CSV table of C-alpha atoms and ligand atoms in Angstrom, one decimal:
chain,number,residue,atom,x,y,z
A,1,MET,CA,-49.8,-22.7,24.5
A,2,LYS,CA,-48.5,-20.6,27.3
A,3,ALA,CA,-48.3,-16.9,26.6
A,4,ARG,CA,-44.7,-15.7,26.6
A,5,ILE,CA,-43.7,-12.6,28.4
A,6,LEU,CA,-40.4,-10.8,28.2
A,7,ILE,CA,-39.4,-8.7,31.3
A,8,VAL,CA,-36.9,-6.0,30.8
A,9,ASP,CA,-35.5,-4.1,33.9
A,10,ASP,CA,-32.0,-3.2,34.9
A,11,GLU,CA,-32.9,-3.9,38.5
A,12,LEU,CA,-32.4,-7.5,39.5
A,13,SER,CA,-35.0,-7.6,42.3
A,14,MET,CA,-37.7,-6.2,40.0
A,15,ARG,CA,-36.9,-8.7,37.3
A,16,GLU,CA,-37.1,-11.6,39.8
A,17,PHE,CA,-40.3,-10.3,41.4
A,18,LEU,CA,-42.1,-9.9,38.0
A,19,ALA,CA,-40.8,-13.3,36.7
A,20,ILE,CA,-42.3,-15.1,39.8
A,21,LEU,CA,-45.5,-13.2,39.5
A,22,VAL,CA,-45.9,-14.0,35.8
A,23,GLU,CA,-45.1,-17.6,36.2
A,24,ARG,CA,-47.6,-18.0,39.0
A,25,GLU,CA,-50.2,-16.7,36.7
A,26,GLY,CA,-49.4,-19.5,34.3
A,27,TYR,CA,-47.4,-17.6,31.7
A,28,GLU,CA,-43.8,-18.2,30.6
A,29,ALA,CA,-41.3,-15.5,31.7
A,30,VAL,CA,-38.0,-14.6,30.1
A,31,VAL,CA,-35.9,-11.8,31.6
A,32,ALA,CA,-33.5,-9.3,30.1
A,33,ALA,CA,-31.3,-6.8,32.1
A,34,HIS,CA,-31.2,-4.1,29.4
A,35,ALA,CA,-32.7,-3.2,26.1
A,36,GLU,CA,-30.0,-4.6,23.9
A,37,GLU,CA,-30.4,-8.0,25.5
A,38,ALA,CA,-34.2,-7.8,25.0
A,39,LEU,CA,-33.7,-7.0,21.3
A,40,GLY,CA,-31.6,-10.1,21.0
A,41,GLN,CA,-34.4,-12.2,22.6
A,42,LEU,CA,-37.0,-10.5,20.4
A,43,ASP,CA,-34.9,-11.3,17.3
A,44,SER,CA,-34.7,-15.0,18.0
A,45,SER,CA,-38.2,-15.7,19.3
A,46,VAL,CA,-41.8,-14.4,19.5
A,47,PHE,CA,-43.3,-12.9,22.6
A,48,ASP,CA,-46.9,-12.0,23.3
A,49,LEU,CA,-46.0,-9.2,25.8
A,50,VAL,CA,-43.0,-7.2,26.8
A,51,ILE,CA,-43.0,-5.5,30.2
A,52,SER,CA,-40.2,-2.9,30.3
A,53,ASP,CA,-38.9,-0.3,32.6
A,54,VAL,CA,-38.4,3.1,31.0
A,55,GLN,CA,-35.3,4.2,32.8
A,56,MET,CA,-32.4,2.0,32.0
A,57,PRO,CA,-28.7,2.6,31.1
A,58,GLY,CA,-28.0,2.3,27.4
A,59,LEU,CA,-31.0,2.2,25.2
A,60,ASN,CA,-33.9,3.4,27.3
A,61,GLY,CA,-37.4,1.8,27.5
A,62,ILE,CA,-39.0,4.3,25.1
A,63,GLU,CA,-36.3,3.6,22.4
A,64,LEU,CA,-36.8,-0.1,23.0
A,65,LEU,CA,-40.6,0.4,22.5
A,66,ALA,CA,-40.0,2.1,19.2
A,67,ARG,CA,-37.8,-0.8,18.0
A,68,ILE,CA,-40.3,-3.4,19.1
A,69,LYS,CA,-43.1,-1.7,17.3
A,70,ALA,CA,-41.0,-1.8,14.1
A,71,MET,CA,-39.8,-5.4,14.4
A,72,ALA,CA,-42.8,-7.1,16.1
A,73,PRO,CA,-45.9,-4.9,15.8
A,74,ASP,CA,-48.2,-7.6,17.2
A,75,THR,CA,-46.3,-7.8,20.5
A,76,ALA,CA,-48.0,-5.8,23.2
A,77,VAL,CA,-45.7,-3.6,25.3
A,78,LEU,CA,-46.4,-2.5,28.9
A,79,MET,CA,-44.2,0.3,30.2
A,80,MET,CA,-43.2,0.8,33.8
A,81,THR,CA,-42.6,4.5,34.4
A,82,ALA,CA,-41.2,6.3,37.3
A,83,PHE,CA,-43.8,7.8,39.6
A,84,SER,CA,-44.6,11.4,38.5
A,85,ALA,CA,-43.0,11.0,35.1
A,86,ALA,CA,-46.1,11.9,33.2
A,87,GLU,CA,-44.3,12.9,30.0
A,88,GLN,CA,-42.7,9.5,29.7
A,89,ALA,CA,-46.1,7.9,30.0
A,90,VAL,CA,-47.5,10.1,27.3
A,91,GLU,CA,-44.6,9.4,25.0
A,92,ALA,CA,-44.9,5.7,25.5
A,93,MET,CA,-48.6,5.8,24.7
A,94,LYS,CA,-47.9,7.8,21.6
A,95,LEU,CA,-45.4,5.2,20.4
A,96,GLY,CA,-47.9,2.5,20.7
A,97,ALA,CA,-47.5,1.0,24.1
A,98,TYR,CA,-50.5,-1.0,25.3
A,99,ASP,CA,-50.5,0.8,28.6
A,100,TYR,CA,-48.2,2.0,31.4
A,101,ILE,CA,-48.0,1.5,35.1
A,102,SER,CA,-46.1,3.8,37.4
A,103,LYS,CA,-43.8,2.4,40.0
A,104,PRO,CA,-44.4,1.4,42.7
A,105,PHE,CA,-47.5,-0.6,41.8
A,106,LYS,CA,-49.8,-3.0,43.4
A,107,VAL,CA,-49.6,-6.7,42.4
A,108,GLU,CA,-53.3,-6.8,41.6
A,109,GLU,CA,-53.0,-3.8,39.4
A,110,ILE,CA,-50.3,-5.3,37.2
A,111,LYS,CA,-52.0,-8.7,37.0
A,112,VAL,CA,-55.1,-7.1,35.5
A,113,LEU,CA,-53.0,-5.1,33.0
A,114,ILE,CA,-51.1,-8.2,31.9
A,115,ARG,CA,-54.2,-10.2,31.4
A,116,ASN,CA,-55.9,-7.4,29.3
A,117,ALA,CA,-52.8,-6.8,27.3
A,118,LEU,CA,-52.5,-10.5,26.4
A,119,GLU,CA,-56.1,-10.7,25.3
A,120,LYS,CA,-55.6,-7.8,23.0
A,121,SER,CA,-52.4,-9.2,21.5
A,122,ASP,CA,-54.1,-12.5,20.9
A,123,LEU,CA,-56.8,-10.8,18.8
A,124,LYS,CA,-54.3,-8.8,16.9
A,125,ARG,CA,-52.3,-11.9,16.0
A,126,GLU,CA,-55.4,-13.8,14.9
A,127,ASN,CA,-56.2,-10.9,12.6
A,128,THR,CA,-52.8,-10.8,11.1
A,129,VAL,CA,-52.8,-14.5,10.5
A,130,LEU,CA,-56.2,-14.2,8.8
A,131,ARG,CA,-55.0,-11.4,6.6
A,132,GLN,CA,-51.9,-13.3,5.6
A,133,THR,CA,-53.7,-16.5,4.8
A,134,ALA,CA,-56.2,-14.5,2.8
A,135,GLN,CA,-53.3,-13.1,0.8
A,136,GLN,CA,-51.7,-16.5,0.4
A,137,ARG,CA,-55.0,-18.0,-0.4
A,138,ASP,CA,-55.8,-17.6,-4.0
A,139,SER,CA,-55.0,-14.1,-5.0
A,140,PHE,CA,-52.4,-11.4,-4.8
A,141,CYS,CA,-53.0,-7.7,-5.9
A,142,GLY,CA,-55.9,-8.8,-8.2
A,143,ILE,CA,-54.0,-11.8,-9.7
A,144,ILE,CA,-56.0,-15.0,-9.1
A,145,GLY,CA,-54.1,-18.2,-8.8
A,146,ALA,CA,-54.2,-21.3,-6.6
A,147,SER,CA,-51.4,-23.3,-8.3
A,148,PRO,CA,-48.0,-23.7,-6.8
A,149,LYS,CA,-46.6,-22.0,-9.8
A,150,MET,CA,-48.7,-18.9,-9.2
A,151,LYS,CA,-48.0,-18.9,-5.5
A,152,GLU,CA,-44.3,-18.9,-6.4
A,153,ILE,CA,-44.9,-15.9,-8.6
A,154,PHE,CA,-46.7,-14.1,-5.8
A,155,SER,CA,-43.8,-14.5,-3.5
A,156,LEU,CA,-41.4,-13.5,-6.3
A,157,ILE,CA,-43.4,-10.3,-6.9
A,158,ARG,CA,-43.2,-9.5,-3.2
A,159,LYS,CA,-39.5,-9.9,-3.2
A,160,VAL,CA,-38.7,-7.9,-6.4
A,161,ALA,CA,-41.1,-5.2,-5.4
A,162,LEU,CA,-38.7,-4.1,-2.7
A,163,SER,CA,-35.8,-3.5,-5.0
A,164,ASN,CA,-35.4,-1.0,-7.8
A,165,SER,CA,-34.0,-3.5,-10.3
A,166,SER,CA,-35.4,-3.8,-13.8
A,167,VAL,CA,-37.7,-6.8,-14.2
A,168,MET,CA,-38.6,-8.5,-17.4
A,169,ILE,CA,-41.9,-10.3,-17.4
A,170,GLN,CA,-42.2,-13.0,-20.0
A,171,GLY,CA,-45.1,-15.2,-21.0
A,172,GLU,CA,-47.5,-16.1,-23.7
A,173,SER,CA,-50.2,-13.7,-24.7
A,174,GLY,CA,-53.0,-13.4,-22.1
A,175,THR,CA,-51.1,-15.0,-19.2
A,176,GLY,CA,-51.4,-11.8,-17.1
A,177,LYS,CA,-48.1,-10.1,-17.7
A,178,GLU,CA,-49.6,-6.6,-17.3
A,179,LEU,CA,-51.3,-7.7,-14.1
A,180,VAL,CA,-47.9,-8.9,-12.7
A,181,ALA,CA,-46.3,-5.5,-13.7
A,182,ARG,CA,-49.1,-3.6,-11.8
A,183,ALA,CA,-48.7,-5.9,-8.8
A,184,ILE,CA,-45.0,-5.2,-8.6
A,185,HIS,CA,-45.7,-1.5,-8.7
A,186,ASP,CA,-48.6,-1.7,-6.2
A,187,SER,CA,-46.6,-3.6,-3.7
A,188,SER,CA,-43.4,-1.5,-4.1
A,189,PRO,CA,-42.5,1.6,-2.1
A,190,ARG,CA,-43.4,3.5,-5.4
A,191,ALA,CA,-47.0,2.5,-5.1
A,192,LYS,CA,-48.2,6.1,-4.4
A,193,LYS,CA,-46.6,7.4,-7.5
A,194,ALA,CA,-47.6,6.8,-11.1
A,195,PHE,CA,-47.7,3.5,-12.9
A,196,VAL,CA,-47.3,4.4,-16.6
A,197,ALA,CA,-47.8,1.6,-19.1
A,198,VAL,CA,-46.9,1.9,-22.8
A,199,ASN,CA,-47.2,-0.7,-25.6
A,200,CYS,CA,-44.1,-0.3,-27.7
A,201,GLY,CA,-45.8,-2.2,-30.5
A,202,ALA,CA,-48.6,0.3,-30.8
A,203,ILE,CA,-46.7,3.6,-31.2
A,204,PRO,CA,-45.6,4.7,-34.7
A,205,GLU,CA,-41.9,4.7,-34.9
A,206,GLN,CA,-41.5,8.4,-35.7
A,207,LEU,CA,-43.6,9.3,-32.6
A,208,MET,CA,-41.8,7.0,-30.2
A,209,GLU,CA,-39.0,9.3,-29.1
A,210,SER,CA,-41.4,12.2,-28.3
A,211,GLU,CA,-43.8,9.8,-26.6
A,212,LEU,CA,-41.1,8.5,-24.3
A,213,PHE,CA,-39.0,11.6,-23.7
A,214,GLY,CA,-41.4,14.5,-24.5
A,215,HIS,CA,-40.8,17.4,-26.9
A,216,LYS,CA,-40.4,21.1,-27.1
A,217,LYS,CA,-42.9,23.3,-28.9
A,218,GLY,CA,-41.9,23.5,-32.6
A,219,ALA,CA,-39.6,20.5,-32.5
A,220,PHE,CA,-41.5,19.0,-35.4
A,221,THR,CA,-44.7,19.6,-37.4
A,222,GLY,CA,-47.5,19.2,-35.0
A,223,ALA,CA,-45.5,19.9,-31.8
A,224,VAL,CA,-47.7,22.9,-30.9
A,225,ALA,CA,-46.7,23.0,-27.3
A,226,ASP,CA,-44.1,21.6,-24.9
A,227,ARG,CA,-45.1,18.2,-23.8
A,228,ALA,CA,-43.7,15.9,-21.1
A,229,GLY,CA,-43.0,12.3,-22.1
A,230,LEU,CA,-43.7,9.1,-20.3
A,231,PHE,CA,-40.4,9.1,-18.5
A,232,GLU,CA,-41.3,12.4,-16.9
A,233,GLN,CA,-44.9,11.3,-16.1
A,234,ALA,CA,-43.5,8.2,-14.4
A,235,ASP,CA,-41.0,10.1,-12.2
A,236,GLY,CA,-40.8,8.5,-8.8
A,237,GLY,CA,-43.0,5.7,-10.0
A,238,THR,CA,-42.8,2.8,-12.5
A,239,LEU,CA,-42.6,2.8,-16.3
A,240,PHE,CA,-43.9,-0.4,-17.9
A,241,LEU,CA,-42.6,-1.0,-21.4
A,242,ASP,CA,-44.9,-3.6,-22.8
A,243,GLU,CA,-44.0,-5.6,-25.9
A,244,ILE,CA,-40.4,-4.4,-25.6
A,245,GLY,CA,-39.4,-6.7,-28.4
A,246,GLU,CA,-41.3,-4.4,-30.8
A,247,LEU,CA,-39.0,-1.5,-30.1
A,248,PRO,CA,-37.2,-0.5,-33.3
A,249,LEU,CA,-33.4,-0.7,-33.1
A,250,LEU,CA,-32.8,3.0,-33.2
A,251,MET,CA,-35.1,3.5,-30.2
A,252,GLN,CA,-33.4,0.6,-28.4
A,253,THR,CA,-30.2,2.6,-28.7
A,254,LYS,CA,-31.8,5.7,-27.3
A,255,LEU,CA,-33.5,3.8,-24.5
A,256,LEU,CA,-30.2,2.1,-23.5
A,257,ARG,CA,-28.5,5.5,-23.2
A,258,VAL,CA,-31.2,6.9,-21.0
A,259,LEU,CA,-31.1,3.8,-18.8
A,260,GLN,CA,-27.4,4.0,-18.4
A,261,GLU,CA,-27.1,7.7,-17.8
A,262,ARG,CA,-30.4,8.2,-16.0
A,263,GLU,CA,-31.0,11.4,-17.9
A,264,PHE,CA,-32.5,12.5,-21.2
A,265,ARG,CA,-33.6,15.4,-23.3
A,266,ARG,CA,-37.0,16.3,-24.7
A,267,VAL,CA,-37.1,16.1,-28.5
A,268,GLY,CA,-35.9,19.5,-29.7
A,269,GLY,CA,-34.9,20.5,-26.2
A,270,ALA,CA,-31.4,21.4,-24.9
A,271,GLN,CA,-32.0,20.9,-21.3
A,272,VAL,CA,-30.9,17.7,-19.7
A,273,GLN,CA,-33.7,16.2,-17.6
A,274,LYS,CA,-33.5,13.5,-14.9
A,275,SER,CA,-36.2,11.1,-13.9
A,276,ASP,CA,-36.3,8.5,-11.2
A,277,VAL,CA,-38.2,5.6,-12.8
A,278,ARG,CA,-38.2,1.9,-12.2
A,279,ILE,CA,-38.4,0.0,-15.5
A,280,LEU,CA,-40.5,-3.1,-16.0
A,281,THR,CA,-40.7,-4.7,-19.4
A,282,ALA,CA,-42.8,-7.5,-20.9
A,283,SER,CA,-42.5,-9.6,-24.0
A,284,ASN,CA,-44.3,-12.6,-25.4
A,285,ARG,CA,-41.6,-13.1,-28.0
A,286,ASP,CA,-38.5,-15.0,-27.3
A,287,LEU,CA,-36.3,-12.0,-26.8
A,288,GLN,CA,-33.2,-14.1,-26.4
A,289,SER,CA,-33.5,-15.5,-29.9
A,290,GLN,CA,-34.3,-12.0,-31.1
A,291,VAL,CA,-30.9,-11.0,-29.6
A,292,LYS,CA,-29.2,-13.9,-31.5
A,293,ASP,CA,-30.8,-12.7,-34.8
A,294,GLY,CA,-29.6,-9.2,-34.2
A,295,GLY,CA,-33.2,-7.8,-33.8
A,296,PHE,CA,-32.6,-6.8,-30.2
A,297,ARG,CA,-29.6,-5.2,-28.7
A,298,GLU,CA,-27.8,-7.5,-26.4
A,299,ASP,CA,-26.6,-4.8,-24.0
A,300,LEU,CA,-30.1,-3.5,-23.7
A,301,PHE,CA,-31.4,-7.0,-23.1
A,302,TYR,CA,-29.0,-7.5,-20.1
A,303,ARG,CA,-29.9,-4.1,-18.7
A,304,ILE,CA,-33.6,-4.7,-18.6
A,305,ASN,CA,-33.3,-8.4,-17.7
A,306,VAL,CA,-31.8,-8.0,-14.2
A,307,MET,CA,-34.6,-10.1,-12.9
A,308,GLN,CA,-37.0,-12.2,-14.7
A,309,ILE,CA,-40.5,-13.4,-14.0
A,310,VAL,CA,-41.9,-16.1,-16.4
A,311,VAL,CA,-45.7,-16.4,-16.2
A,312,PRO,CA,-46.6,-19.9,-17.2
A,313,PRO,CA,-49.4,-20.6,-19.8
A,314,LEU,CA,-52.7,-21.6,-18.3
A,315,ARG,CA,-52.4,-25.2,-19.6
A,316,GLU,CA,-49.4,-25.7,-17.3
A,317,ARG,CA,-51.4,-24.7,-14.2
A,318,ILE,CA,-54.9,-26.1,-14.7
A,319,GLU,CA,-55.4,-26.0,-10.9
A,320,ASP,CA,-56.0,-22.3,-11.5
A,321,ILE,CA,-59.0,-22.9,-13.8
A,322,PRO,CA,-61.6,-23.4,-11.1
A,323,VAL,CA,-60.7,-20.3,-9.1
A,324,LEU,CA,-60.5,-18.2,-12.3
A,325,VAL,CA,-63.9,-19.4,-13.4
A,326,ASP,CA,-65.2,-18.5,-10.0
A,327,HIS,CA,-63.6,-15.1,-10.2
A,328,PHE,CA,-64.9,-14.3,-13.7
A,329,PHE,CA,-68.4,-15.7,-12.8
A,330,ARG,CA,-68.5,-13.1,-10.0
A,331,LYS,CA,-67.2,-10.4,-12.3
A,332,TYR,CA,-69.7,-11.0,-15.2
A,333,GLY,CA,-72.6,-12.7,-13.3
A,334,ASP,CA,-74.1,-12.4,-9.9
A,335,PRO,CA,-71.3,-11.7,-7.4
A,336,GLN,CA,-73.5,-13.0,-4.6
A,337,GLN,CA,-74.6,-16.3,-6.1
A,338,ALA,CA,-74.3,-19.1,-3.7
A,339,GLY,CA,-74.2,-22.8,-4.8
A,340,ASP,CA,-73.1,-24.2,-8.1
A,341,ILE,CA,-71.8,-21.9,-10.8
A,342,ILE,CA,-70.6,-24.5,-13.3
A,343,THR,CA,-71.6,-28.1,-14.2
A,344,PRO,CA,-69.0,-30.8,-13.6
A,345,ALA,CA,-69.0,-31.6,-17.3
A,346,ALA,CA,-68.3,-28.0,-18.2
A,347,LEU,CA,-65.5,-27.8,-15.8
A,348,LYS,CA,-64.0,-31.0,-17.1
A,349,LYS,CA,-64.2,-29.6,-20.6
A,350,LEU,CA,-62.3,-26.5,-19.6
A,351,MET,CA,-59.7,-28.4,-17.6
A,352,ASN,CA,-58.9,-30.4,-20.8
A,353,TYR,CA,-58.7,-27.5,-23.1
A,354,PRO,CA,-55.2,-26.1,-24.0
A,355,PHE,CA,-56.2,-22.4,-23.9
A,356,PRO,CA,-54.1,-20.9,-26.7
A,357,GLY,CA,-55.3,-17.5,-25.6
A,358,ASN,CA,-54.7,-18.2,-21.9
A,359,ILE,CA,-56.6,-16.4,-19.2
A,360,ARG,CA,-57.9,-13.7,-21.6
A,361,GLU,CA,-59.5,-16.5,-23.6
A,362,LEU,CA,-61.0,-18.1,-20.4
A,363,GLU,CA,-62.4,-14.8,-19.4
A,364,ASN,CA,-64.1,-14.3,-22.8
A,365,ILE,CA,-65.5,-17.9,-22.7
A,366,VAL,CA,-67.0,-17.3,-19.2
A,367,GLU,CA,-68.4,-14.0,-20.2
A,368,ARG,CA,-70.0,-15.4,-23.3
A,369,SER,CA,-71.5,-18.4,-21.4
A,370,LEU,CA,-73.1,-16.0,-18.8
A,371,ILE,CA,-74.8,-14.1,-21.6
A,372,LEU,CA,-76.5,-17.3,-22.6
A,373,ASP,CA,-77.3,-18.4,-19.0
A,374,SER,CA,-76.5,-16.1,-16.2
A,375,SER,CA,-76.9,-18.6,-13.4
A,376,LEU,CA,-74.9,-21.6,-14.5
A,377,ILE,CA,-72.0,-22.4,-16.9
A,378,HIS,CA,-73.0,-25.4,-19.1
A,379,GLU,CA,-71.0,-27.5,-21.4
A,380,GLU,CA,-73.2,-26.6,-24.4
A,381,ASN,CA,-72.4,-22.9,-23.8
A,382,LEU,CA,-68.7,-23.4,-24.1
A,383,PRO,CA,-67.8,-23.4,-27.8
A,384,LEU,CA,-64.1,-24.2,-27.5
A,385,LEU,CA,-61.9,-24.5,-30.4
A,386,ALA,CA,-61.4,-28.1,-31.5
A,387,CYS,CA,-57.8,-29.2,-31.5
A,388,SER,CA,-57.9,-29.6,-35.3
A,389,ASP,CA,-58.7,-25.9,-35.5
A,390,VAL,CA,-55.8,-25.0,-33.3
A,391,VAL,CA,-53.3,-26.9,-35.5
A,392,PRO,CA,-54.0,-26.2,-39.1
A,393,CYS,CA,-53.4,-28.8,-41.8
A,394,LEU,CA,-50.3,-28.6,-43.8
A,395,GLY,CA,-50.7,-28.3,-47.5
A,396,GLY,CA,-54.3,-27.2,-47.6
A,397,ASP,CA,-55.3,-23.5,-48.0
A,398,ALA,CA,-54.7,-21.4,-45.0
A,399,THR,CA,-57.9,-20.4,-43.3
A,400,ILE,CA,-58.3,-17.6,-40.8
A,401,PRO,CA,-61.5,-17.3,-38.9
A,402,ALA,CA,-63.1,-13.9,-38.5
A,403,GLU,CA,-61.9,-13.5,-34.9
A,404,GLY,CA,-58.3,-14.1,-36.1
A,405,ILE,CA,-55.6,-16.5,-35.1
A,406,GLU,CA,-52.3,-16.4,-33.3
A,407,LEU,CA,-49.9,-17.5,-35.9
A,408,GLU,CA,-46.8,-17.7,-33.7
A,409,ARG,CA,-48.5,-19.9,-31.2
A,410,LEU,CA,-50.0,-22.1,-34.0
A,411,LEU,CA,-46.5,-22.6,-35.5
A,412,ASP,CA,-45.0,-23.3,-32.1
A,413,ASP,CA,-47.7,-26.0,-31.5
A,414,LEU,CA,-47.1,-27.5,-34.9
A,415,GLU,CA,-43.3,-27.5,-34.4
A,416,LYS,CA,-43.7,-29.2,-31.0
A,417,LYS,CA,-45.9,-31.9,-32.5
A,418,TYR,CA,-43.3,-32.7,-35.1
A,419,LEU,CA,-40.5,-32.8,-32.6
A,420,LEU,CA,-42.4,-35.2,-30.4
A,421,LYS,CA,-43.5,-37.3,-33.3
A,422,ALA,CA,-39.9,-37.6,-34.5
A,423,LEU,CA,-38.7,-38.6,-31.1
A,424,GLU,CA,-41.5,-41.2,-30.8
A,425,MET,CA,-40.6,-42.7,-34.2
A,426,THR,CA,-36.9,-43.0,-33.2
A,427,SER,CA,-37.6,-44.1,-29.6
A,428,GLY,CA,-35.9,-41.0,-28.3
A,429,ALA,CA,-32.8,-41.1,-30.4
A,430,LYS,CA,-32.2,-37.4,-30.9
A,431,LYS,CA,-29.7,-37.6,-33.7
A,432,LYS,CA,-32.0,-39.8,-35.8
A,433,ALA,CA,-35.0,-37.6,-34.9
A,434,ALA,CA,-33.1,-34.6,-36.2
A,435,ASP,CA,-32.3,-36.4,-39.4
A,436,LEU,CA,-35.9,-37.3,-39.9
A,437,LEU,CA,-36.8,-33.6,-39.7
A,438,GLY,CA,-34.0,-32.5,-41.9
A,439,MET,CA,-32.3,-30.4,-39.3
A,440,SER,CA,-29.0,-30.4,-37.5
A,441,PHE,CA,-28.6,-32.1,-34.2
A,442,ARG,CA,-27.7,-28.7,-32.6
A,443,SER,CA,-30.8,-27.0,-34.0
A,444,PHE,CA,-33.0,-30.0,-32.9
A,445,ARG,CA,-31.6,-29.8,-29.4
A,446,TYR,CA,-32.1,-26.1,-29.2
A,447,ARG,CA,-35.8,-26.4,-30.3
A,448,LEU,CA,-36.4,-29.1,-27.7
A,449,ALA,CA,-34.9,-26.9,-25.0
A,450,LYS,CA,-37.0,-24.0,-26.2
A,451,PHE,CA,-40.2,-26.0,-25.5
A,452,GLY,CA,-38.9,-27.5,-22.3
A,453,LEU,CA,-39.0,-31.0,-23.9
A,454,ASP,CA,-35.4,-31.8,-23.4
A,455,SER,CA,-35.3,-33.5,-20.1
A,456,GLU,CA,-38.3,-35.8,-20.5
A,457,ASN,CA,-36.9,-37.5,-23.6
A,458,GLU,CA,-33.3,-38.2,-22.6
B,501,ATP,N1,-54.2,-14.6,-12.8
B,501,ATP,C1,-55.2,-13.8,-13.3
B,501,ATP,N2,-56.3,-13.5,-12.5
B,501,ATP,C2,-57.2,-12.7,-12.9
B,501,ATP,N3,-57.3,-12.1,-14.2
B,501,ATP,C3,-56.3,-12.4,-15.0
B,501,ATP,C4,-55.2,-13.2,-14.6
B,501,ATP,N4,-54.3,-13.3,-15.6
B,501,ATP,C5,-54.8,-12.6,-16.6
B,501,ATP,N5,-56.0,-12.0,-16.3
B,501,ATP,C6,-56.9,-11.2,-17.1
B,501,ATP,O1,-56.7,-11.6,-18.4
B,501,ATP,C7,-56.5,-10.5,-19.3
B,501,ATP,C8,-55.2,-10.6,-19.9
B,501,ATP,O2,-54.2,-10.2,-19.0
B,501,ATP,P1,-52.9,-9.3,-19.3
B,501,ATP,O3,-53.4,-8.2,-20.2
B,501,ATP,O4,-52.2,-9.0,-18.1
B,501,ATP,O5,-52.1,-10.4,-20.2
B,501,ATP,P2,-50.8,-10.2,-21.0
B,501,ATP,O6,-49.9,-11.3,-20.6
B,501,ATP,O7,-50.2,-8.8,-20.7
B,501,ATP,O8,-51.2,-10.4,-22.5
B,501,ATP,P3,-50.6,-9.8,-23.8
B,501,ATP,O9,-49.3,-10.5,-24.0
B,501,ATP,O10,-51.6,-10.2,-24.8
B,501,ATP,O11,-50.5,-8.3,-23.6
B,501,ATP,C9,-56.8,-9.3,-18.5
B,501,ATP,O12,-58.1,-8.9,-18.6
B,501,ATP,C10,-56.5,-9.7,-17.1
B,501,ATP,O13,-57.2,-9.0,-16.1
B,502,MG,MG1,-50.1,-7.2,-22.1
């Protein structure tokens, strides 16, 4: 492809002279009579090099240079300065011009400069492309993912990172919600300030207010000194309220007020404090149904749910399993190992497994397997739960293995199975299926929608 060069000069003869010279060298020339026209061209297409005069009516060449560096940092800029205007040349170099040439110049001189500038801009562009594809490849801010669903989440994170809106991150346990929250912070303009994460389910109710908003000395027994709360610690940065569904109603009311008024008081304090925090929340419960049951304030729900990121469970993006296995192999095994890290049979077994504990479970499985054999993941070293363990029998005694279970997920799985079975038995007639399960049509339809089963069985 021909290199494209934009020539900017208010003097017609100079524009024409340079255009001819550039085209003779085998490049494509586009001309602009002033900086505003040049900016229009730069806006609508890509140039490898801009050659611009400094002295022009309107926006001068130095100002144009600054704009170009902001809008197209990979485009090289060569400035033509007036003879003896050394300070213009210095200024141009400071602002990132590739080089300058003072008028009048020799044809040979400018040819060499153009050639060198183009070479450099080529290298730069290749580098940027590499960097971008590396990012688009299989990870973003430490989140590994090769599936279209995760790529979509990466681009969503990039977008929401630029705003200050509250984002609610939803997804099953172990899907990477906290990683997503960190990625939003790390790619936002707040990245240099604090990222403060708090698990709302882990703080005793009576300490919650002081934890979030701080307290004054003597506010309650045990408050031996003034203490800043998480809102203050996160000032200028991001506050991540994990498991927001666990927040008791009274605290929901207090939090809502703070989010509305953007100010708060320490417990036992009189002084009103302000804090500039961006709020991210996560929940693995169905908050919307919690709102319906009255367990979560609707007004708070809408305030924190301005934008939503739903992280899909691993079984809905099994393309991610190979890259995740590779990632965890390098984390727990030999990071440098070349060649096979997993047998085909073992990979197949993983790809067919529903991963009720999602990525956290996969990580544990890989770690365990590498303790048994640090050089290769074998099928025998993957003691996955059998499906019959995942869905317990009805009627029999409940059994809970030592490592515990996830009751909500088990119940969901069970429910899903019965919904599908009923649809199968009634050849998809929803009314009949609802009758079979002893529930109303409405409730049946609601449950289908909840599990995303509604469209496939129309
Ligand atoms: N896409 C991913 N790439 C790499 N590691 C991941 C990914 N997703 C999750 N993990 C890892 O899995 C573990 C669980 O992730 P995380 O804590 O973010 O999940 P979570 O959705 O917040 O889970 P919970 O609801 O149980 O709090 C962490 O160790 C995390 O580093
Ligand atoms: Mg979490």
